[in-house]
Amino acid sequence: TSLAAGDTLKFQESYINKWLNYNEEEYTGILEKNLNQVETYLQPISLCTDVVDTLTNEDCQNHTENGYISLLDTKDFINAGNQNSYLVNDEQFYLSNNNSKNESWFIDEAGNVKTNDGTDILGIRPVITIKSNVKYQDGNGTKDNPYKIEKENGLFGSYVKLDNQIWRIYQVNEDDIRLVLTDYLKVNDKELTHIYSAKNS
């Protein structure tokens, strides 16, 4: 999905973290609440809270427990291959660290590591840690045949076709199911774009 981190907010206070993790506030944990049996399968995340001004792959000095879902930090991105990483795919996405100006680190389309004030709406890539005793049911770990750690019995993440549009279920409530369009909004087969910040559309 795409979200703004929030103007100069640390990750723990960010809109992204509130979307990922439930913390007893209203409208938090949309993703966590829709994952099946989170406590059975997932280990709580140990989030690196280091202030990062220079990119290195040195060990993190400061950690805090932060729910079950996080984002990659700057060290994760460097250790995954930096600009040569499989993570670089013409998409922008936030990392979890801030710098000493309290700006948010993000990766641009070319794989460059940059900062912004957190108001830009960019992609996010949630990170989870699966417990070591969880056994997989099927799959070989590839994109086309991922590991499956439970039988497919939930609606979350499923696809729905309405007319000629494909939607994905992102929230299952008691009285309704919420969907998100998997493609850009189009009129007469032409994508609609609107300016929503000084840098993006």
mmCIF file of C-alpha atoms in Angstrom:
data_model
loop_
_atom_site.group_PDB
_atom_site.id
_atom_site.type_symbol
_atom_site.label_atom_id
_atom_site.label_comp_id
_atom_site.label_asym_id
_atom_site.label_seq_id
_atom_site.Cartn_x
_atom_site.Cartn_y
_atom_site.Cartn_z
ATOM 1 C CA THR A 1 0.000 0.000 0.000
ATOM 2 C CA SER A 2 1.031 3.669 -0.013
ATOM 3 C CA LEU A 3 0.938 5.972 3.008
ATOM 4 C CA ALA A 4 2.496 9.119 4.415
ATOM 5 C CA ALA A 5 4.707 8.555 7.448
ATOM 6 C CA GLY A 6 3.547 11.821 9.016
ATOM 7 C CA ASP A 7 5.335 15.147 9.251
ATOM 8 C CA THR A 8 8.641 14.514 11.117
ATOM 9 C CA LEU A 9 7.209 11.619 13.129
ATOM 10 C CA LYS A 10 9.397 8.806 14.438
ATOM 11 C CA PHE A 11 8.364 5.400 13.149
ATOM 12 C CA GLN A 12 6.674 4.351 16.400
ATOM 13 C CA GLU A 13 4.405 7.435 16.177
ATOM 14 C CA SER A 14 3.982 7.345 12.394
ATOM 15 C CA TYR A 15 0.759 6.820 10.475
ATOM 16 C CA ILE A 16 2.441 3.774 8.928
ATOM 17 C CA ASN A 17 2.986 2.103 12.298
ATOM 18 C CA LYS A 18 -0.605 2.880 13.321
ATOM 19 C CA TRP A 19 -1.842 1.199 10.137
ATOM 20 C CA LEU A 20 0.401 -1.835 10.690
ATOM 21 C CA ASN A 21 0.054 -2.470 14.441
ATOM 22 C CA TYR A 22 -2.865 -2.375 16.856
ATOM 23 C CA ASN A 23 -2.185 -0.273 19.949
ATOM 24 C CA GLU A 24 -5.636 0.126 21.577
ATOM 25 C CA GLU A 25 -6.240 3.424 19.771
ATOM 26 C CA GLU A 26 -9.208 3.669 17.447
ATOM 27 C CA TYR A 27 -8.413 2.951 13.778
ATOM 28 C CA THR A 28 -5.049 1.312 14.484
ATOM 29 C CA GLY A 29 -3.750 -2.075 13.409
ATOM 30 C CA ILE A 30 -5.768 -2.470 10.222
ATOM 31 C CA LEU A 31 -3.192 -4.904 8.819
ATOM 32 C CA GLU A 32 -2.510 -6.766 12.082
ATOM 33 C CA LYS A 33 -6.198 -7.276 12.847
ATOM 34 C CA ASN A 34 -6.706 -8.911 9.450
ATOM 35 C CA LEU A 35 -3.865 -11.410 9.678
ATOM 36 C CA ASN A 36 -5.017 -14.820 10.870
ATOM 37 C CA GLN A 37 -3.730 -15.980 14.285
ATOM 38 C CA VAL A 38 -0.936 -13.406 14.556
ATOM 39 C CA GLU A 39 0.231 -14.584 17.989
ATOM 40 C CA THR A 40 0.416 -18.201 16.788
ATOM 41 C CA TYR A 41 2.676 -17.529 13.820
ATOM 42 C CA LEU A 42 4.560 -14.282 14.420
ATOM 43 C CA GLN A 43 7.306 -13.166 16.774
ATOM 44 C CA PRO A 44 7.091 -9.579 18.082
ATOM 45 C CA ILE A 45 9.364 -7.239 16.129
ATOM 46 C CA SER A 46 12.504 -5.804 17.696
ATOM 47 C CA LEU A 47 12.602 -2.408 15.994
ATOM 48 C CA CYS A 48 15.901 -0.568 15.463
ATOM 49 C CA THR A 49 15.363 2.987 16.729
ATOM 50 C CA ASP A 50 18.845 4.308 15.916
ATOM 51 C CA VAL A 51 19.014 7.809 14.447
ATOM 52 C CA VAL A 52 20.807 7.270 11.136
ATOM 53 C CA ASP A 53 22.672 10.092 9.398
ATOM 54 C CA THR A 54 25.246 7.998 7.517
ATOM 55 C CA LEU A 55 24.284 4.742 5.865
ATOM 56 C CA THR A 56 26.289 1.792 7.168
ATOM 57 C CA ASN A 57 25.618 -1.843 7.923
ATOM 58 C CA GLU A 58 26.857 -1.547 11.506
ATOM 59 C CA ASP A 59 24.846 -3.312 14.190
ATOM 60 C CA CYS A 60 21.898 -1.448 15.627
ATOM 61 C CA GLN A 61 22.538 0.064 19.074
ATOM 62 C CA ASN A 62 18.957 0.789 20.212
ATOM 63 C CA HIS A 63 15.992 -1.574 19.950
ATOM 64 C CA THR A 64 12.408 -1.510 21.160
ATOM 65 C CA GLU A 65 9.638 -4.060 20.883
ATOM 66 C CA ASN A 66 7.097 -2.744 18.396
ATOM 67 C CA GLY A 67 4.180 -5.064 17.778
ATOM 68 C CA TYR A 68 4.277 -7.749 15.103
ATOM 69 C CA ILE A 69 4.847 -5.739 11.913
ATOM 70 C CA SER A 70 7.525 -3.251 10.930
ATOM 71 C CA LEU A 71 9.381 -1.889 7.904
ATOM 72 C CA LEU A 72 12.884 -2.565 6.670
ATOM 73 C CA ASP A 73 15.499 -0.377 8.339
ATOM 74 C CA THR A 74 18.483 1.199 6.562
ATOM 75 C CA LYS A 75 20.801 -1.670 7.523
ATOM 76 C CA ASP A 76 18.327 -4.252 6.173
ATOM 77 C CA PHE A 77 18.289 -2.485 2.811
ATOM 78 C CA ILE A 78 22.103 -2.293 2.625
ATOM 79 C CA ASN A 79 22.487 -5.972 3.581
ATOM 80 C CA ALA A 80 19.899 -7.015 0.980
ATOM 81 C CA GLY A 81 22.152 -5.631 -1.766
ATOM 82 C CA ASN A 82 21.439 -1.890 -1.702
ATOM 83 C CA GLN A 83 20.828 -0.641 -5.272
ATOM 84 C CA ASN A 84 21.428 -4.147 -6.645
ATOM 85 C CA SER A 85 18.781 -5.639 -4.378
ATOM 86 C CA TYR A 86 15.672 -7.494 -5.519
ATOM 87 C CA LEU A 87 13.859 -4.814 -3.478
ATOM 88 C CA VAL A 88 14.569 -2.200 -6.170
ATOM 89 C CA ASN A 89 11.695 -2.454 -8.659
ATOM 90 C CA ASP A 90 10.824 1.080 -9.834
ATOM 91 C CA GLU A 91 8.755 1.724 -6.677
ATOM 92 C CA GLN A 92 9.363 4.185 -3.861
ATOM 93 C CA PHE A 93 9.015 2.915 -0.284
ATOM 94 C CA TYR A 94 9.702 4.074 3.265
ATOM 95 C CA LEU A 95 12.295 2.626 5.662
ATOM 96 C CA SER A 96 11.789 2.687 9.438
ATOM 97 C CA ASN A 97 14.707 4.936 10.488
ATOM 98 C CA ASN A 98 14.840 8.724 10.784
ATOM 99 C CA ASN A 99 17.881 10.996 10.665
ATOM 100 C CA SER A 100 18.918 13.642 13.229
ATOM 101 C CA LYS A 101 16.623 16.183 11.506
ATOM 102 C CA ASN A 102 13.779 13.712 12.180
ATOM 103 C CA GLU A 103 13.315 13.152 8.448
ATOM 104 C CA SER A 104 12.170 9.770 7.162
ATOM 105 C CA TRP A 105 14.476 7.595 5.059
ATOM 106 C CA PHE A 106 13.023 6.138 1.853
ATOM 107 C CA ILE A 107 14.117 4.339 -1.315
ATOM 108 C CA ASP A 108 13.379 5.999 -4.662
ATOM 109 C CA GLU A 109 12.512 4.244 -7.931
ATOM 110 C CA ALA A 110 16.195 3.796 -8.867
ATOM 111 C CA GLY A 111 17.157 2.362 -5.464
ATOM 112 C CA ASN A 112 18.725 5.559 -4.094
ATOM 113 C CA VAL A 113 18.381 6.091 -0.337
ATOM 114 C CA LYS A 114 16.919 9.543 0.383
ATOM 115 C CA THR A 115 15.060 11.446 3.101
ATOM 116 C CA ASN A 116 11.884 13.518 3.200
ATOM 117 C CA ASP A 117 9.767 15.189 5.867
ATOM 118 C CA GLY A 118 7.295 12.281 5.951
ATOM 119 C CA THR A 119 4.436 14.041 4.176
ATOM 120 C CA ASP A 120 4.939 12.322 0.812
ATOM 121 C CA ILE A 121 2.715 9.340 0.117
ATOM 122 C CA LEU A 122 5.067 6.471 -0.732
ATOM 123 C CA GLY A 123 4.918 2.702 -0.740
ATOM 124 C CA ILE A 124 5.444 0.575 2.338
ATOM 125 C CA ARG A 125 6.747 -2.966 2.587
ATOM 126 C CA PRO A 126 5.668 -4.644 5.806
ATOM 127 C CA VAL A 127 8.176 -6.914 7.559
ATOM 128 C CA ILE A 128 7.237 -9.806 9.848
ATOM 129 C CA THR A 129 9.254 -12.382 11.803
ATOM 130 C CA ILE A 130 7.809 -15.892 11.699
ATOM 131 C CA LYS A 131 8.328 -17.992 14.829
ATOM 132 C CA SER A 132 11.002 -20.675 14.471
ATOM 133 C CA ASN A 133 8.613 -23.504 15.383
ATOM 134 C CA VAL A 134 6.100 -22.736 12.630
ATOM 135 C CA LYS A 135 5.907 -25.479 10.008
ATOM 136 C CA TYR A 136 5.022 -24.720 6.440
ATOM 137 C CA GLN A 137 2.294 -26.634 4.625
ATOM 138 C CA ASP A 138 3.303 -26.138 1.019
ATOM 139 C CA GLY A 139 5.331 -24.087 -1.464
ATOM 140 C CA ASN A 140 8.999 -23.715 -2.362
ATOM 141 C CA GLY A 141 9.588 -20.074 -1.411
ATOM 142 C CA THR A 142 9.446 -18.588 -4.909
ATOM 143 C CA LYS A 143 7.230 -15.671 -5.931
ATOM 144 C CA ASP A 144 5.016 -17.973 -8.008
ATOM 145 C CA ASN A 145 4.843 -20.669 -5.322
ATOM 146 C CA PRO A 146 5.384 -19.018 -1.920
ATOM 147 C CA TYR A 147 5.588 -20.917 1.360
ATOM 148 C CA LYS A 148 2.155 -21.450 2.886
ATOM 149 C CA ILE A 149 2.039 -21.663 6.664
ATOM 150 C CA GLU A 150 -1.712 -22.176 7.000
ATOM 151 C CA LYS A 151 -4.557 -23.511 4.952
ATOM 152 C CA GLU A 152 -6.215 -20.808 2.898
ATOM 153 C CA ASN A 153 -9.427 -20.219 4.807
ATOM 154 C CA GLY A 154 -9.446 -16.468 5.384
ATOM 155 C CA LEU A 155 -10.797 -13.706 3.167
ATOM 156 C CA PHE A 156 -8.014 -11.181 3.848
ATOM 157 C CA GLY A 157 -5.838 -10.747 0.761
ATOM 158 C CA SER A 158 -8.297 -12.551 -1.533
ATOM 159 C CA TYR A 159 -9.243 -11.094 -4.918
ATOM 160 C CA VAL A 160 -12.712 -10.089 -6.086
ATOM 161 C CA LYS A 161 -13.774 -9.302 -9.673
ATOM 162 C CA LEU A 162 -16.462 -6.642 -10.131
ATOM 163 C CA ASP A 163 -17.284 -5.928 -13.781
ATOM 164 C CA ASN A 164 -13.840 -5.752 -15.411
ATOM 165 C CA GLN A 165 -11.963 -4.545 -12.331
ATOM 166 C CA ILE A 166 -9.989 -6.658 -9.865
ATOM 167 C CA TRP A 167 -10.203 -5.681 -6.177
ATOM 168 C CA ARG A 168 -8.389 -7.105 -3.148
ATOM 169 C CA ILE A 169 -9.837 -7.585 0.339
ATOM 170 C CA TYR A 170 -7.862 -5.517 2.850
ATOM 171 C CA GLN A 171 -10.214 -5.473 5.831
ATOM 172 C CA VAL A 172 -12.808 -7.934 7.104
ATOM 173 C CA ASN A 173 -15.286 -6.507 9.610
ATOM 174 C CA GLU A 174 -18.292 -8.071 11.291
ATOM 175 C CA ASP A 175 -20.774 -6.331 8.994
ATOM 176 C CA ASP A 176 -18.741 -5.521 5.885
ATOM 177 C CA ILE A 177 -15.686 -6.315 3.830
ATOM 178 C CA ARG A 178 -13.487 -3.529 2.460
ATOM 179 C CA LEU A 179 -11.771 -3.754 -0.903
ATOM 180 C CA VAL A 180 -8.979 -1.849 -2.606
ATOM 181 C CA LEU A 181 -8.608 -1.571 -6.375
ATOM 182 C CA THR A 182 -5.513 -3.423 -7.618
ATOM 183 C CA ASP A 183 -4.976 -1.067 -10.556
ATOM 184 C CA TYR A 184 -5.059 2.677 -11.073
ATOM 185 C CA LEU A 185 -8.409 4.381 -11.539
ATOM 186 C CA LYS A 186 -9.115 4.589 -15.274
ATOM 187 C CA VAL A 187 -11.651 6.368 -17.454
ATOM 188 C CA ASN A 188 -11.892 5.143 -21.062
ATOM 189 C CA ASP A 189 -8.800 2.973 -20.421
ATOM 190 C CA LYS A 190 -6.697 6.019 -19.482
ATOM 191 C CA GLU A 191 -5.180 6.261 -15.976
ATOM 192 C CA LEU A 192 -6.279 9.284 -13.975
ATOM 193 C CA THR A 193 -3.512 11.186 -12.188
ATOM 194 C CA HIS A 194 -3.855 14.024 -9.725
ATOM 195 C CA ILE A 195 -1.206 16.089 -7.984
ATOM 196 C CA TYR A 196 -1.176 15.352 -4.248
ATOM 197 C CA SER A 197 2.219 16.773 -3.261
ATOM 198 C CA ALA A 198 4.975 18.928 -4.706
ATOM 199 C CA LYS A 199 6.893 15.836 -5.802
ATOM 200 C CA ASN A 200 4.438 13.111 -6.770
ATOM 201 C CA SER A 201 1.231 12.465 -8.677
#
